[in-house]
Short mmCIF file of C-alpha atoms in Angstrom, two decimals:
data_model
loop_
_atom_site.label_atom_id
_atom_site.label_comp_id
_atom_site.label_asym_id
_atom_site.label_seq_id
_atom_site.Cartn_x
_atom_site.Cartn_y
_atom_site.Cartn_z
CA UNK A 269 -11.69 -29.73 -17.97
CA UNK A 270 -10.31 -31.47 -14.86
CA UNK A 271 -6.64 -31.73 -16.16
CA UNK A 272 -3.87 -31.95 -16.54
CA UNK A 273 -3.67 -28.24 -17.05
CA UNK A 274 -0.86 -25.42 -16.78
CA UNK A 275 -0.22 -21.91 -18.21
CA UNK A 276 -3.65 -20.73 -18.05
CA UNK A 277 -4.43 -17.02 -18.12
CA UNK A 278 -7.63 -15.52 -16.69
CA UNK A 279 -7.45 -11.71 -17.29
CA UNK A 280 -9.78 -8.67 -17.13
CA UNK A 281 -12.99 -10.64 -16.22
CA UNK A 282 -16.05 -9.59 -14.26
CA UNK A 283 -16.82 -12.63 -11.90
CA UNK A 284 -19.90 -12.30 -9.69
CA UNK A 285 -22.93 -14.12 -8.36
CA UNK A 286 -25.44 -11.31 -8.61
CA UNK A 287 -25.05 -7.42 -9.07
CA UNK A 288 -26.82 -6.61 -5.72
CA UNK A 289 -26.53 -8.59 -2.43
CA UNK A 290 -27.83 -5.79 -0.11
CA UNK A 291 -30.70 -7.86 0.90
CA UNK A 292 -29.07 -11.27 1.28
CA UNK A 293 -29.27 -13.12 4.70
CA UNK A 294 -26.86 -15.51 5.57
CA UNK A 295 -29.13 -18.38 4.14
CA UNK A 296 -29.05 -16.61 0.88
CA UNK A 297 -25.19 -16.32 0.82
CA UNK A 298 -25.08 -20.16 1.54
CA UNK A 299 -27.54 -20.89 -1.23
CA UNK A 300 -26.51 -18.50 -4.12
CA UNK A 301 -23.02 -17.36 -3.66
CA UNK A 302 -20.45 -19.61 -5.48
CA UNK A 303 -16.60 -19.68 -5.27
CA UNK A 304 -14.82 -17.62 -7.99
CA UNK A 305 -11.43 -19.09 -9.23
CA UNK A 306 -9.66 -22.27 -8.14
CA UNK A 307 -6.11 -22.66 -9.81
CA UNK A 308 -4.55 -26.22 -9.87
CA UNK A 309 -2.44 -25.45 -12.97
CA UNK A 310 1.23 -24.60 -12.53
CA UNK A 311 2.42 -21.49 -14.19
CA UNK A 312 -1.14 -19.83 -14.34
CA UNK A 313 -1.81 -16.16 -14.24
CA UNK A 314 -4.78 -14.57 -12.67
CA UNK A 315 -4.63 -10.86 -13.52
CA UNK A 316 -6.78 -7.80 -13.20
CA UNK A 317 -10.12 -9.43 -12.51
CA UNK A 318 -13.11 -7.82 -10.65
CA UNK A 319 -14.66 -10.45 -8.35
CA UNK A 320 -17.54 -9.67 -6.13
CA UNK A 321 -20.34 -11.19 -4.13
CA UNK A 322 -18.79 -14.76 -3.80
CA UNK A 323 -17.81 -17.19 -1.09
CA UNK A 324 -14.25 -17.93 -1.70
CA UNK A 325 -12.26 -15.61 -4.01
CA UNK A 326 -9.18 -17.09 -5.48
CA UNK A 327 -7.79 -20.41 -4.34
CA UNK A 328 -4.30 -21.64 -5.55
CA UNK A 329 -2.85 -24.98 -5.18
CA UNK A 330 -0.65 -25.03 -8.28
CA UNK A 331 3.01 -23.84 -8.29
CA UNK A 332 4.59 -20.77 -9.92
CA UNK A 333 1.13 -19.04 -10.17
CA UNK A 334 0.80 -15.17 -10.49
CA UNK A 335 -2.00 -13.52 -8.67
CA UNK A 336 -1.94 -9.70 -9.53
CA UNK A 337 -4.15 -6.58 -9.59
CA UNK A 338 -7.41 -8.36 -8.88
CA UNK A 339 -10.20 -6.89 -6.61
CA UNK A 340 -12.34 -9.06 -4.56
CA UNK A 341 -15.27 -7.19 -3.02
CA UNK A 342 -17.88 -8.80 -0.72
CA UNK A 343 -16.88 -12.29 0.14
CA UNK A 344 -18.11 -14.89 2.64
CA UNK A 345 -15.16 -17.20 3.34
CA UNK A 346 -11.36 -16.45 2.48
CA UNK A 347 -10.49 -13.77 -0.06
CA UNK A 348 -7.24 -15.41 -1.32
CA UNK A 349 -5.75 -18.97 -0.46
CA UNK A 350 -2.21 -19.54 -1.47
CA UNK A 351 -1.23 -23.29 -1.01
CA UNK A 352 1.15 -23.70 -3.83
CA UNK A 353 5.03 -23.23 -4.00
CA UNK A 354 6.62 -20.14 -5.44
CA UNK A 355 3.32 -18.18 -5.91
CA UNK A 356 3.37 -14.27 -6.24
CA UNK A 357 0.44 -12.42 -4.96
CA UNK A 358 0.83 -8.74 -5.58
CA UNK A 359 -1.31 -5.59 -5.70
CA UNK A 360 -4.64 -7.25 -5.01
CA UNK A 361 -7.43 -5.59 -2.99
CA UNK A 362 -9.63 -7.81 -0.79
CA UNK A 363 -12.48 -5.95 0.95
CA UNK A 364 -15.91 -6.41 2.83
CA UNK A 365 -15.98 -9.95 4.58
CA UNK A 366 -19.46 -11.37 5.47
CA UNK A 367 -19.96 -13.92 8.37
CA UNK A 368 -22.29 -16.69 7.45
CA UNK A 369 -21.06 -19.80 8.91
CA UNK A 370 -18.19 -21.12 11.09
CA UNK A 371 -15.28 -20.71 8.70
CA UNK A 372 -12.52 -18.53 10.17
CA UNK A 373 -12.39 -16.00 7.42
CA UNK A 374 -9.20 -14.62 6.18
CA UNK A 375 -8.11 -11.92 3.52
CA UNK A 376 -5.08 -14.33 2.71
CA UNK A 377 -4.65 -17.75 4.23
CA UNK A 378 -2.27 -20.54 3.72
CA UNK A 379 -1.33 -23.86 5.31
CA UNK A 380 0.94 -26.71 4.54
CA UNK A 381 0.20 -30.24 3.41
CA UNK A 382 2.44 -33.26 3.76
CA UNK A 383 2.35 -37.04 4.36
CA UNK A 384 0.78 -36.70 7.83
CA UNK A 385 -1.99 -34.32 6.66
CA UNK A 386 -2.22 -30.48 7.29
CA UNK A 387 0.66 -28.94 9.03
CA UNK A 388 3.40 -31.66 8.16
CA UNK A 389 4.65 -30.10 5.03
CA UNK A 390 6.25 -26.85 3.57
CA UNK A 391 4.90 -23.99 1.48
CA UNK A 392 7.93 -22.53 -0.20
CA UNK A 393 9.08 -19.35 -1.92
CA UNK A 394 5.68 -17.29 -1.62
CA UNK A 395 5.57 -13.51 -2.33
CA UNK A 396 3.01 -11.31 -0.93
CA UNK A 397 3.67 -7.79 -2.03
CA UNK A 398 1.62 -4.74 -2.07
CA UNK A 399 -1.67 -6.00 -1.25
CA UNK A 400 -4.55 -4.35 0.54
CA UNK A 401 -6.81 -6.18 2.98
CA UNK A 402 -9.92 -4.07 4.39
CA UNK A 403 -12.25 -5.90 6.78
CA UNK A 404 -15.12 -3.62 5.76
CA UNK A 405 -15.66 -0.17 4.38
CA UNK A 406 -19.08 0.55 5.90
CA UNK A 407 -19.36 0.22 9.59
CA UNK A 408 -22.96 -0.65 9.24
CA UNK A 409 -22.46 -3.42 6.90
CA UNK A 410 -24.85 -6.41 7.94
CA UNK A 411 -23.27 -9.78 8.55
CA UNK A 412 -19.90 -8.05 9.07
CA UNK A 413 -17.26 -10.64 9.62
CA UNK A 414 -13.98 -10.13 11.72
CA UNK A 415 -11.54 -11.68 9.19
CA UNK A 416 -7.93 -12.18 9.68
CA UNK A 417 -5.63 -10.30 7.71
CA UNK A 418 -2.71 -12.57 6.48
CA UNK A 419 -3.17 -15.78 8.32
CA UNK A 420 -0.51 -18.55 7.35
CA UNK A 421 -1.25 -21.22 9.96
CA UNK A 422 0.14 -24.90 10.19
CA UNK A 423 3.54 -24.21 8.59
CA UNK A 424 6.21 -24.47 7.81
CA UNK A 425 6.57 -21.45 5.36
CA UNK A 426 9.99 -21.26 3.91
CA UNK A 427 11.73 -18.61 2.02
CA UNK A 428 8.68 -16.22 2.07
CA UNK A 429 8.54 -12.46 1.57
CA UNK A 430 5.75 -10.52 2.89
CA UNK A 431 6.29 -6.80 2.14
CA UNK A 432 4.42 -3.32 1.54
CA UNK A 433 1.01 -4.95 2.40
CA UNK A 434 -1.97 -2.85 4.09
CA UNK A 435 -4.02 -4.82 6.43
CA UNK A 436 -6.95 -3.26 8.03
CA UNK A 437 -8.74 -5.70 10.24
CA UNK A 438 -10.79 -6.34 13.34
CA UNK A 439 -8.77 -9.20 14.67
CA UNK A 440 -5.62 -10.22 16.41
CA UNK A 441 -4.19 -11.80 13.28
CA UNK A 442 -2.96 -8.80 11.26
CA UNK A 443 0.05 -10.74 9.84
CA UNK A 444 0.69 -14.19 11.31
CA UNK A 445 3.08 -16.84 10.18
CA UNK A 446 3.00 -20.02 12.52
CA UNK A 447 6.08 -22.03 11.59
CA UNK A 448 8.54 -20.11 9.24
CA UNK A 449 12.11 -20.57 8.17
CA UNK A 450 14.27 -17.94 6.34
CA UNK A 451 11.30 -15.66 5.79
CA UNK A 452 11.08 -11.88 5.79
CA UNK A 453 8.08 -9.69 6.90
CA UNK A 454 8.98 -6.02 5.81
CA UNK A 455 7.49 -2.69 5.51
CA UNK A 456 3.92 -3.68 6.03
CA UNK A 457 1.16 -1.43 7.74
CA UNK A 458 -1.26 -3.22 10.11
CA UNK A 459 -4.27 -1.24 11.56
CA UNK A 460 -6.97 -2.38 14.03
CA UNK A 461 -10.22 -1.02 12.64
CA UNK A 462 -12.36 -1.14 15.83
CA UNK A 463 -11.70 -0.88 19.58
CA UNK A 464 -12.07 -3.97 21.68
CA UNK A 465 -11.96 -7.66 21.00
CA UNK A 466 -11.04 -9.28 18.76
CA UNK A 467 -7.77 -7.38 18.84
CA UNK A 468 -5.58 -5.43 18.64
CA UNK A 469 -3.87 -6.66 15.48
CA UNK A 470 -0.44 -7.93 15.50
CA UNK A 471 2.43 -8.96 13.26
CA UNK A 472 3.72 -12.30 14.49
CA UNK A 473 5.99 -15.24 13.73
CA UNK A 474 5.55 -18.10 16.25
#
């Protein structure tokens, strides 16, 4: 069903490609890993799902969408994308990124869209609260990416709240908002997982 849609709930589901990706090469990831959830419908709720072994996890373009208490494990793209206004992303876990192509991988990513294309609009009123982003749990993980934690590029980001998140990554971008107005970054923990570059991780509004 391609729409219009709104007020859709996806709750307590198991969403995955296969159970075991331990032997996958980058070509296997490209061939067999699907995207998990794309949300265009306003007022939708994505709650308590277990998502694993996928490309992109949860992508939101609708407004007033709740994404809460989901776990995304083993992904090869972006864990969560929040492009709609007034979204709430809370208490999700995003962990174990795999590098298979030239996508710049993110735990959470946003960008604005306007009449002139990417970076010419605003994303308004988003709350990121109590989420955990972990680059990888196993130092020997094959195809380990260095994903950016909370990477909000090509703003403006207006009336955002980013609070009480834990970001454990191997990258400069622990939490970054490029172009922000009337936004708050409060009480987050950002940890650089490995020494050397890329890193150390920062919290930045620019």
